[in-house]
mmCIF file of C-alpha atoms in Angstrom:
data_model
loop_
_atom_site.group_PDB
_atom_site.id
_atom_site.type_symbol
_atom_site.label_atom_id
_atom_site.label_comp_id
_atom_site.label_asym_id
_atom_site.label_seq_id
_atom_site.Cartn_x
_atom_site.Cartn_y
_atom_site.Cartn_z
ATOM 1 C CA MET A 995 12.427 -48.234 -42.485
ATOM 2 C CA LYS A 996 11.141 -44.948 -43.843
ATOM 3 C CA PRO A 997 12.550 -42.046 -41.888
ATOM 4 C CA ASN A 998 10.091 -39.933 -39.907
ATOM 5 C CA ALA A 999 9.453 -36.656 -41.734
ATOM 6 C CA ARG A 1000 9.438 -34.852 -38.359
ATOM 7 C CA GLN A 1001 12.763 -36.327 -37.238
ATOM 8 C CA GLY A 1002 15.265 -33.627 -36.247
ATOM 9 C CA ARG A 1003 12.600 -30.974 -35.734
ATOM 10 C CA SER A 1004 11.967 -29.404 -32.318
ATOM 11 C CA THR A 1005 9.037 -30.937 -30.475
ATOM 12 C CA LYS A 1006 8.882 -28.195 -27.864
ATOM 13 C CA VAL A 1007 5.345 -27.125 -27.072
ATOM 14 C CA ALA A 1008 4.809 -23.353 -27.116
ATOM 15 C CA THR A 1009 4.189 -21.779 -23.723
ATOM 16 C CA ILE A 1010 2.515 -18.586 -22.628
ATOM 17 C CA ALA A 1011 6.003 -17.090 -22.146
ATOM 18 C CA ASP A 1012 6.836 -17.832 -25.821
ATOM 19 C CA VAL A 1013 3.666 -16.063 -26.946
ATOM 20 C CA ALA A 1014 4.412 -13.093 -24.707
ATOM 21 C CA GLN A 1015 7.952 -12.773 -26.069
ATOM 22 C CA MET A 1016 6.827 -12.881 -29.698
ATOM 23 C CA ALA A 1017 4.001 -10.375 -29.115
ATOM 24 C CA GLY A 1018 6.190 -8.075 -27.020
ATOM 25 C CA VAL A 1019 3.813 -8.116 -24.048
ATOM 26 C CA SER A 1020 3.723 -9.587 -20.560
ATOM 27 C CA PRO A 1021 2.528 -13.149 -19.865
ATOM 28 C CA MET A 1022 -0.323 -11.576 -17.860
ATOM 29 C CA THR A 1023 -1.566 -9.797 -21.002
ATOM 30 C CA VAL A 1024 -1.490 -13.078 -22.920
ATOM 31 C CA SER A 1025 -3.458 -14.698 -20.100
ATOM 32 C CA ARG A 1026 -6.076 -11.933 -20.274
ATOM 33 C CA VAL A 1027 -6.481 -12.401 -24.026
ATOM 34 C CA VAL A 1028 -6.739 -16.195 -23.693
ATOM 35 C CA ASN A 1029 -9.335 -15.845 -20.926
ATOM 36 C CA GLY A 1030 -11.388 -13.374 -22.933
ATOM 37 C CA GLU A 1031 -10.970 -10.470 -20.529
ATOM 38 C CA LEU A 1032 -12.045 -7.102 -21.938
ATOM 39 C CA ASN A 1033 -9.376 -4.817 -20.444
ATOM 40 C CA VAL A 1034 -6.898 -5.317 -23.326
ATOM 41 C CA ARG A 1035 -6.386 -2.779 -26.125
ATOM 42 C CA PRO A 1036 -7.573 -4.007 -29.568
ATOM 43 C CA GLY A 1037 -4.099 -3.556 -31.091
ATOM 44 C CA THR A 1038 -2.472 -5.510 -28.290
ATOM 45 C CA ARG A 1039 -5.106 -8.240 -28.560
ATOM 46 C CA GLU A 1040 -4.384 -8.586 -32.293
ATOM 47 C CA LYS A 1041 -0.634 -8.934 -31.679
ATOM 48 C CA VAL A 1042 -1.220 -11.617 -29.055
ATOM 49 C CA GLN A 1043 -3.634 -13.545 -31.253
ATOM 50 C CA ALA A 1044 -1.180 -13.371 -34.168
ATOM 51 C CA ALA A 1045 1.568 -14.805 -31.949
ATOM 52 C CA ILE A 1046 -0.768 -17.557 -30.723
ATOM 53 C CA THR A 1047 -1.477 -18.517 -34.345
ATOM 54 C CA ALA A 1048 2.177 -18.361 -35.411
ATOM 55 C CA LEU A 1049 3.342 -20.534 -32.523
ATOM 56 C CA ASN A 1050 0.338 -22.852 -32.650
ATOM 57 C CA TYR A 1051 -0.109 -22.183 -28.942
ATOM 58 C CA VAL A 1052 -2.866 -24.274 -27.381
ATOM 59 C CA PRO A 1053 -3.744 -23.583 -23.715
ATOM 60 C CA ASN A 1054 -4.400 -26.633 -21.604
ATOM 61 C CA GLN A 1055 -8.163 -26.207 -21.524
ATOM 62 C CA ALA A 1056 -8.779 -29.111 -19.156
ATOM 63 C CA ALA A 1057 -6.291 -27.737 -16.671
ATOM 64 C CA ARG A 1058 -7.756 -24.264 -17.047
ATOM 65 C CA ARG A 1059 -11.273 -25.516 -16.423
ATOM 66 C CA LEU A 1060 -10.055 -27.392 -13.343
ATOM 67 C CA ALA A 1061 -8.128 -24.367 -12.109
ATOM 68 C CA GLY A 1062 -11.156 -22.149 -12.561
ATOM 69 C CA SER A 1063 -13.609 -24.467 -10.817
ATOM 70 C CA GLU A 1064 -11.512 -25.609 -7.866
ATOM 71 C CA PRO A 1065 -12.202 -23.437 -4.792
ATOM 72 C CA ILE A 1066 -9.556 -20.963 -3.660
ATOM 73 C CA ARG A 1067 -8.728 -20.214 -0.025
ATOM 74 C CA ILE A 1068 -6.774 -17.059 0.751
ATOM 75 C CA GLY A 1069 -5.313 -16.287 4.164
ATOM 76 C CA MET A 1070 -4.772 -12.823 5.642
ATOM 77 C CA LEU A 1071 -2.806 -12.009 8.784
ATOM 78 C CA TYR A 1072 -3.569 -8.757 10.579
ATOM 79 C CA ILE A 1073 -2.979 -6.601 13.604
ATOM 80 C CA ASP A 1074 -4.916 -3.422 14.340
ATOM 81 C CA PRO A 1075 -2.791 -0.404 15.333
ATOM 82 C CA SER A 1076 -5.084 1.697 13.117
ATOM 83 C CA ALA A 1077 -8.707 0.583 13.244
ATOM 84 C CA GLY A 1078 -9.644 2.897 10.377
ATOM 85 C CA TYR A 1079 -7.059 1.419 8.026
ATOM 86 C CA LEU A 1080 -7.969 -2.127 9.010
ATOM 87 C CA ASN A 1081 -11.709 -1.588 8.503
ATOM 88 C CA GLU A 1082 -11.181 -0.148 5.019
ATOM 89 C CA PHE A 1083 -8.811 -2.982 4.150
ATOM 90 C CA LEU A 1084 -11.163 -5.721 5.340
ATOM 91 C CA ILE A 1085 -14.100 -4.242 3.436
ATOM 92 C CA GLY A 1086 -12.011 -4.216 0.263
ATOM 93 C CA LEU A 1087 -10.952 -7.828 0.825
ATOM 94 C CA LEU A 1088 -14.451 -9.089 1.576
ATOM 95 C CA ASN A 1089 -16.051 -7.305 -1.368
ATOM 96 C CA LYS A 1090 -13.561 -8.674 -3.868
ATOM 97 C CA ALA A 1091 -13.470 -12.158 -2.314
ATOM 98 C CA SER A 1092 -17.244 -12.338 -2.691
ATOM 99 C CA LEU A 1093 -17.092 -11.294 -6.342
ATOM 100 C CA ARG A 1094 -14.329 -13.795 -7.110
ATOM 101 C CA HIS A 1095 -15.971 -16.611 -5.100
ATOM 102 C CA VAL A 1096 -12.908 -16.892 -2.873
ATOM 103 C CA GLN A 1097 -12.904 -18.151 0.712
ATOM 104 C CA LEU A 1098 -11.122 -15.697 2.987
ATOM 105 C CA VAL A 1099 -9.408 -16.922 6.151
ATOM 106 C CA VAL A 1100 -8.562 -14.023 8.493
ATOM 107 C CA GLN A 1101 -6.141 -14.563 11.369
ATOM 108 C CA ARG A 1102 -5.252 -11.988 14.016
ATOM 109 C CA CYS A 1103 -1.675 -12.034 15.270
ATOM 110 C CA ASP A 1104 -0.864 -10.375 18.594
ATOM 111 C CA ALA A 1105 2.891 -10.746 18.192
ATOM 112 C CA ALA A 1106 3.585 -8.365 15.317
ATOM 113 C CA ARG A 1107 7.304 -9.078 15.336
ATOM 114 C CA ASP A 1108 7.787 -12.147 17.539
ATOM 115 C CA GLY A 1109 6.278 -15.409 16.453
ATOM 116 C CA GLU A 1110 4.173 -14.225 13.517
ATOM 117 C CA GLU A 1111 5.366 -17.265 11.556
ATOM 118 C CA ALA A 1112 3.301 -19.679 13.683
ATOM 119 C CA PRO A 1113 -0.208 -18.675 12.469
ATOM 120 C CA VAL A 1114 0.995 -18.437 8.877
ATOM 121 C CA ALA A 1115 2.680 -21.846 9.052
ATOM 122 C CA GLU A 1116 -0.583 -23.243 10.441
ATOM 123 C CA MET A 1117 -2.598 -21.724 7.579
ATOM 124 C CA ILE A 1118 -0.162 -23.150 5.027
ATOM 125 C CA ALA A 1119 -0.297 -26.575 6.704
ATOM 126 C CA ASN A 1120 -4.096 -26.450 6.558
ATOM 127 C CA GLY A 1121 -4.013 -26.040 2.791
ATOM 128 C CA ILE A 1122 -4.265 -22.298 2.236
ATOM 129 C CA ASP A 1123 -3.721 -21.461 -1.454
ATOM 130 C CA GLY A 1124 -2.177 -18.034 -0.992
ATOM 131 C CA LEU A 1125 -1.522 -15.215 1.469
ATOM 132 C CA ILE A 1126 -2.152 -11.483 1.663
ATOM 133 C CA LEU A 1127 0.208 -9.649 3.996
ATOM 134 C CA PRO A 1128 -0.782 -6.062 4.903
ATOM 135 C CA PRO A 1129 1.282 -3.821 7.220
ATOM 136 C CA PRO A 1130 3.243 -4.582 9.324
ATOM 137 C CA PHE A 1131 3.569 -8.162 8.067
ATOM 138 C CA CYS A 1132 4.416 -7.006 4.533
ATOM 139 C CA ASP A 1133 7.902 -6.157 5.818
ATOM 140 C CA SER A 1134 8.472 -9.220 7.996
ATOM 141 C CA GLN A 1135 11.614 -10.995 6.801
ATOM 142 C CA PRO A 1136 10.769 -14.241 8.683
ATOM 143 C CA LEU A 1137 7.337 -14.328 7.021
ATOM 144 C CA LEU A 1138 8.728 -13.600 3.572
ATOM 145 C CA LYS A 1139 11.299 -16.367 4.067
ATOM 146 C CA LEU A 1140 8.545 -18.779 5.143
ATOM 147 C CA VAL A 1141 6.524 -17.894 2.047
ATOM 148 C CA ALA A 1142 9.562 -18.494 -0.169
ATOM 149 C CA ASP A 1143 10.574 -21.747 1.555
ATOM 150 C CA THR A 1144 7.068 -23.207 1.226
ATOM 151 C CA ASP A 1145 6.570 -21.819 -2.307
ATOM 152 C CA THR A 1146 3.304 -20.197 -1.236
ATOM 153 C CA PRO A 1147 1.847 -17.498 -3.527
ATOM 154 C CA ALA A 1148 1.647 -14.206 -1.650
ATOM 155 C CA VAL A 1149 0.897 -10.529 -2.146
ATOM 156 C CA VAL A 1150 2.321 -7.850 0.148
ATOM 157 C CA VAL A 1151 0.370 -4.612 0.520
ATOM 158 C CA SER A 1152 1.868 -1.188 1.304
ATOM 159 C CA ALA A 1153 5.422 -2.439 1.626
ATOM 160 C CA GLY A 1154 7.803 0.471 1.168
ATOM 161 C CA GLN A 1155 10.285 -1.584 -0.852
ATOM 162 C CA PRO A 1156 8.710 -4.961 -1.738
ATOM 163 C CA PRO A 1157 11.019 -7.845 -2.707
ATOM 164 C CA ALA A 1158 11.307 -8.472 -6.440
ATOM 165 C CA ASP A 1159 10.209 -12.100 -6.066
ATOM 166 C CA VAL A 1160 6.920 -11.342 -4.242
ATOM 167 C CA CYS A 1161 3.807 -9.759 -5.748
ATOM 168 C CA ALA A 1162 2.930 -6.363 -4.303
ATOM 169 C CA VAL A 1163 0.271 -3.648 -4.318
ATOM 170 C CA GLY A 1164 0.799 -0.171 -2.923
ATOM 171 C CA ILE A 1165 1.405 3.501 -3.614
ATOM 172 C CA ASP A 1166 4.563 5.584 -3.939
ATOM 173 C CA ASP A 1167 4.935 6.589 -0.280
ATOM 174 C CA TYR A 1168 7.985 8.726 -0.999
ATOM 175 C CA GLN A 1169 6.270 10.809 -3.659
ATOM 176 C CA ALA A 1170 3.067 11.139 -1.637
ATOM 177 C CA ALA A 1171 4.949 12.494 1.388
ATOM 178 C CA TYR A 1172 7.044 14.715 -0.872
ATOM 179 C CA GLU A 1173 3.949 16.308 -2.412
ATOM 180 C CA MET A 1174 2.261 16.858 0.954
ATOM 181 C CA THR A 1175 5.407 18.521 2.304
ATOM 182 C CA ARG A 1176 5.591 20.737 -0.781
ATOM 183 C CA HIS A 1177 1.963 21.704 -0.131
ATOM 184 C CA LEU A 1178 2.860 22.836 3.395
ATOM 185 C CA LEU A 1179 5.872 24.780 2.141
ATOM 186 C CA ASN A 1180 3.765 26.452 -0.541
ATOM 187 C CA LEU A 1181 1.344 27.595 2.161
ATOM 188 C CA GLY A 1182 4.242 29.470 3.718
ATOM 189 C CA HIS A 1183 5.286 27.086 6.494
ATOM 190 C CA HIS A 1184 9.006 26.617 7.111
ATOM 191 C CA ARG A 1185 9.147 25.241 10.639
ATOM 192 C CA LEU A 1186 7.671 21.789 10.040
ATOM 193 C CA GLY A 1187 7.072 18.943 12.451
ATOM 194 C CA PHE A 1188 6.899 15.323 11.316
ATOM 195 C CA ILE A 1189 5.598 12.303 13.244
ATOM 196 C CA ILE A 1190 7.219 9.089 12.022
ATOM 197 C CA GLY A 1191 5.259 5.843 11.817
ATOM 198 C CA ASP A 1192 6.226 2.391 13.070
ATOM 199 C CA PRO A 1193 10.009 2.104 12.565
ATOM 200 C CA TYR A 1194 9.614 -1.595 11.709
ATOM 201 C CA GLN A 1195 7.604 -0.705 8.582
ATOM 202 C CA SER A 1196 9.516 0.372 5.494
ATOM 203 C CA SER A 1197 6.669 2.666 4.410
ATOM 204 C CA SER A 1198 7.483 4.797 7.472
ATOM 205 C CA ALA A 1199 11.031 5.300 6.238
ATOM 206 C CA ARG A 1200 9.801 6.086 2.726
ATOM 207 C CA ARG A 1201 7.427 8.780 4.010
ATOM 208 C CA LEU A 1202 10.136 10.335 6.161
ATOM 209 C CA ALA A 1203 12.491 10.297 3.160
ATOM 210 C CA GLY A 1204 9.862 12.072 1.047
ATOM 211 C CA PHE A 1205 9.489 14.725 3.753
ATOM 212 C CA HIS A 1206 13.262 15.218 3.894
ATOM 213 C CA GLY A 1207 13.497 15.322 0.103
ATOM 214 C CA ALA A 1208 10.965 18.133 -0.202
ATOM 215 C CA MET A 1209 12.667 20.126 2.556
ATOM 216 C CA ARG A 1210 16.068 19.795 0.874
ATOM 217 C CA ASP A 1211 14.711 20.699 -2.560
ATOM 218 C CA ALA A 1212 13.180 23.835 -1.051
ATOM 219 C CA GLY A 1213 16.660 24.860 0.115
ATOM 220 C CA LEU A 1214 15.810 24.621 3.810
ATOM 221 C CA ASN A 1215 18.259 23.627 6.506
ATOM 222 C CA ILE A 1216 16.705 20.395 7.703
ATOM 223 C CA GLU A 1217 18.482 20.430 11.053
ATOM 224 C CA GLU A 1218 17.158 23.908 11.842
ATOM 225 C CA GLU A 1219 13.698 23.840 10.272
ATOM 226 C CA GLU A 1220 12.365 20.368 11.012
ATOM 227 C CA VAL A 1221 11.240 18.780 14.254
ATOM 228 C CA VAL A 1222 10.761 15.011 14.172
ATOM 229 C CA ALA A 1223 9.037 12.780 16.735
ATOM 230 C CA GLN A 1224 8.640 9.013 16.788
ATOM 231 C CA GLY A 1225 5.173 7.464 16.582
ATOM 232 C CA MET A 1226 3.853 3.942 16.039
ATOM 233 C CA PHE A 1227 0.831 4.584 13.768
ATOM 234 C CA THR A 1228 -1.429 4.482 16.871
ATOM 235 C CA TYR A 1229 -3.558 7.286 18.303
ATOM 236 C CA ARG A 1230 -1.832 6.887 21.692
ATOM 237 C CA SER A 1231 1.630 7.287 20.172
ATOM 238 C CA GLY A 1232 0.384 10.335 18.296
ATOM 239 C CA LEU A 1233 -0.663 11.989 21.549
ATOM 240 C CA ASP A 1234 2.804 11.533 23.038
ATOM 241 C CA ALA A 1235 4.616 12.648 19.886
ATOM 242 C CA ALA A 1236 2.427 15.728 19.400
ATOM 243 C CA GLU A 1237 2.809 16.828 23.007
ATOM 244 C CA GLY A 1238 6.581 16.664 22.646
ATOM 245 C CA LEU A 1239 6.489 18.732 19.453
ATOM 246 C CA LEU A 1240 4.018 21.357 20.666
ATOM 247 C CA THR A 1241 5.546 22.043 24.069
ATOM 248 C CA GLN A 1242 8.903 23.059 22.628
ATOM 249 C CA GLU A 1243 9.953 26.669 23.029
ATOM 250 C CA ARG A 1244 10.028 27.068 19.246
ATOM 251 C CA ARG A 1245 7.180 24.877 18.155
ATOM 252 C CA PRO A 1246 6.415 24.056 14.506
ATOM 253 C CA THR A 1247 3.690 25.941 12.628
ATOM 254 C CA ALA A 1248 2.647 22.759 10.805
ATOM 255 C CA ILE A 1249 2.781 19.060 11.681
ATOM 256 C CA PHE A 1250 2.688 16.255 9.129
ATOM 257 C CA ALA A 1251 1.728 12.951 10.784
ATOM 258 C CA SER A 1252 2.451 9.668 8.995
ATOM 259 C CA ASN A 1253 -1.146 8.493 9.349
ATOM 260 C CA ASP A 1254 -4.557 9.931 10.203
ATOM 261 C CA ASP A 1255 -4.703 8.375 13.683
ATOM 262 C CA MET A 1256 -1.605 10.277 14.746
ATOM 263 C CA ALA A 1257 -2.816 13.434 12.971
ATOM 264 C CA ALA A 1258 -6.120 13.259 14.881
ATOM 265 C CA ALA A 1259 -4.179 12.869 18.108
ATOM 266 C CA THR A 1260 -2.162 15.960 17.195
ATOM 267 C CA VAL A 1261 -5.367 17.964 16.728
ATOM 268 C CA ALA A 1262 -6.540 16.792 20.179
ATOM 269 C CA ILE A 1263 -3.287 17.908 21.846
ATOM 270 C CA ALA A 1264 -3.410 21.256 20.019
ATOM 271 C CA HIS A 1265 -6.919 21.898 21.355
ATOM 272 C CA ARG A 1266 -5.849 20.919 24.880
ATOM 273 C CA LEU A 1267 -2.997 23.438 24.666
ATOM 274 C CA GLY A 1268 -5.362 26.182 23.488
ATOM 275 C CA LEU A 1269 -4.110 26.208 19.909
ATOM 276 C CA ASP A 1270 -6.576 26.724 17.093
ATOM 277 C CA VAL A 1271 -6.324 24.379 14.116
ATOM 278 C CA PRO A 1272 -5.553 25.629 11.507
ATOM 279 C CA SER A 1273 -5.069 29.281 12.568
ATOM 280 C CA ASP A 1274 -2.313 28.514 15.089
ATOM 281 C CA LEU A 1275 -1.261 25.122 13.788
ATOM 282 C CA THR A 1276 -1.708 23.273 10.525
ATOM 283 C CA VAL A 1277 -2.106 19.496 10.882
ATOM 284 C CA VAL A 1278 -2.099 17.017 7.974
ATOM 285 C CA GLY A 1279 -2.214 13.234 7.861
ATOM 286 C CA PHE A 1280 -1.885 10.219 5.599
ATOM 287 C CA ASP A 1281 -4.366 7.474 4.500
ATOM 288 C CA ASP A 1282 -7.729 9.294 4.334
ATOM 289 C CA ALA A 1283 -9.245 6.757 6.699
ATOM 290 C CA PRO A 1284 -12.830 7.432 7.942
ATOM 291 C CA LEU A 1285 -11.364 9.167 11.010
ATOM 292 C CA ALA A 1286 -10.158 12.004 8.761
ATOM 293 C CA THR A 1287 -13.718 13.236 8.273
ATOM 294 C CA THR A 1288 -15.160 12.412 11.701
ATOM 295 C CA ILE A 1289 -13.036 14.853 13.721
ATOM 296 C CA TRP A 1290 -13.092 18.647 13.728
ATOM 297 C CA PRO A 1291 -11.598 20.205 11.786
ATOM 298 C CA GLU A 1292 -11.622 17.569 9.057
ATOM 299 C CA LEU A 1293 -8.122 16.517 8.080
ATOM 300 C CA THR A 1294 -6.151 17.473 5.022
ATOM 301 C CA THR A 1295 -4.481 14.191 4.147
ATOM 302 C CA VAL A 1296 -2.992 11.901 1.522
ATOM 303 C CA ARG A 1297 -5.629 9.536 0.214
ATOM 304 C CA GLN A 1298 -4.359 6.092 -0.554
ATOM 305 C CA PRO A 1299 -7.078 3.833 -2.007
ATOM 306 C CA ILE A 1300 -7.062 1.272 0.804
ATOM 307 C CA MET A 1301 -10.146 -0.674 -0.320
ATOM 308 C CA GLU A 1302 -8.957 -0.655 -3.924
ATOM 309 C CA MET A 1303 -5.523 -1.928 -2.902
ATOM 310 C CA ALA A 1304 -7.092 -4.760 -0.895
ATOM 311 C CA GLY A 1305 -9.285 -5.740 -3.839
ATOM 312 C CA ALA A 1306 -6.338 -5.573 -6.227
ATOM 313 C CA ALA A 1307 -4.377 -7.875 -3.899
ATOM 314 C CA VAL A 1308 -7.172 -10.462 -4.096
ATOM 315 C CA ASP A 1309 -7.329 -10.203 -7.904
ATOM 316 C CA LEU A 1310 -3.564 -10.478 -8.246
ATOM 317 C CA LEU A 1311 -3.333 -13.467 -5.929
ATOM 318 C CA VAL A 1312 -6.239 -15.305 -7.582
ATOM 319 C CA ARG A 1313 -4.682 -14.867 -11.031
ATOM 320 C CA HIS A 1314 -1.385 -16.307 -9.834
ATOM 321 C CA ILE A 1315 -3.001 -19.233 -8.018
ATOM 322 C CA ARG A 1316 -5.046 -20.169 -11.097
ATOM 323 C CA ALA A 1317 -2.039 -19.778 -13.374
ATOM 324 C CA ARG A 1318 -0.050 -22.149 -11.171
ATOM 325 C CA ARG A 1319 -2.851 -24.688 -11.191
ATOM 326 C CA SER A 1320 -2.972 -24.588 -14.987
ATOM 327 C CA GLY A 1321 0.771 -25.247 -15.144
ATOM 328 C CA GLU A 1322 1.683 -21.798 -16.462
ATOM 329 C CA PRO A 1323 2.903 -19.716 -13.491
ATOM 330 C CA LEU A 1324 3.123 -15.965 -13.988
ATOM 331 C CA PRO A 1325 6.015 -13.657 -13.065
ATOM 332 C CA CYS A 1326 5.622 -11.485 -9.959
ATOM 333 C CA GLU A 1327 3.946 -8.114 -10.414
ATOM 334 C CA HIS A 1328 4.207 -4.864 -8.479
ATOM 335 C CA GLU A 1329 1.109 -2.675 -8.883
ATOM 336 C CA LEU A 1330 1.336 1.015 -7.961
ATOM 337 C CA LYS A 1331 -1.997 2.720 -7.307
ATOM 338 C CA ASP A 1332 -2.617 6.447 -7.566
ATOM 339 C CA PHE A 1333 -2.692 8.595 -4.442
ATOM 340 C CA GLU A 1334 -4.370 11.979 -4.003
ATOM 341 C CA LEU A 1335 -3.750 14.997 -1.795
ATOM 342 C CA VAL A 1336 -7.137 15.834 -0.261
ATOM 343 C CA ARG A 1337 -7.398 19.302 1.217
ATOM 344 C CA ARG A 1338 -9.949 19.957 3.959
ATOM 345 C CA GLN A 1339 -10.110 22.329 6.956
ATOM 346 C CA SER A 1340 -7.000 21.471 8.991
ATOM 347 C CA ASP A 1341 -4.435 23.405 6.949
ATOM 348 C CA ALA A 1342 -3.867 27.119 6.335
ATOM 349 C CA ALA A 1343 -1.093 29.644 5.874
ATOM 350 C CA PRO A 1344 0.798 30.416 9.102
ATOM 351 C CA ARG A 1345 -0.393 33.365 11.189
ATOM 352 C CA LEU A 1346 1.046 36.669 10.107
ATOM 353 C CA ARG A 1347 0.307 38.299 13.470
ATOM 354 C CA PRO A 1348 1.499 37.139 16.895
ATOM 355 C CA PRO A 1349 -1.059 35.311 19.052
ATOM 356 C CA LEU A 1350 -2.842 37.320 21.747
ATOM 357 C CA ARG A 1351 -1.097 37.447 25.105
ATOM 358 C CA LYS A 1352 -2.858 35.880 28.035
ATOM 359 C CA GLY A 1353 -5.261 38.385 29.592
ATOM 360 C CA ALA A 1354 -5.154 40.737 26.584
ATOM 361 C CA ALA A 1355 -8.446 42.187 25.408
ATOM 362 C CA SER A 1356 -9.864 40.614 22.289
#
């Protein structure tokens, strides 16, 4: 019997990972080239196409067609401590889901930390294809374990330190808080107040760390020059925290709140105490939610692109679901979006003259 000319040769079929390794790019870039997406540099596209030719890589077109035509259902669990953040997030989700022809299943969970697995387990049992977990669920260890145990594709949004094995979209909370604190210091403030967000969310710790980092780098004694109060990302908690900070004998000249809801509450307490913002007190926030421009004075704040992050989460999840269906799963990705310090009317240099005494002539 004549020996087979191919005998002894490898019969391994080239995969998208093989192409990526040869081209020196990520599997996601190979996928974009194969799918004809335009957001790939010409030089990179040429390298990928050369690797495809060299390896004789042939995508499973039938599987890809099936993956692209089969409907996708994405679940999202939410709670609403900050209505402004939630509204922006939902708009971003809905806009992108409509463009990508994705069915969005939204489930409210009253128990943010106790029993949040039940609605997610129900969505998975009902055939959900993937999950988007915004704060505070992005940091829930029981939920992340459930996602891993059921092998459900998921994207966490705004997690301070997302797990390496879960896709994520967010901003650099540490650097954003650091830059805002530096802005306050550059204005001339040294006695700074800080309102911490929900302690169960890692982004709260990252923002506090950024605040501390800027204070230390400025050579300030943190124990003497900072005043910290606990909040929960809600307007109500901001009222309580701000009142505690502003009724101290040596009150801060500037307060940095971890979100706009708590910053708006701080402005309200300042007005109730007869303090002018920003002449007597500078107040800054975080998020740039709609509330930031609907109060007076309008808030100086950190803008994180909430709608863009929500849309990016949908895109990221859809790509991974379709890649799985085609038999070529992609590695997890962590996308960092740009933030921006937006200066409005709520910040100023500290007063250089003492405030008028009660009953003094103006």
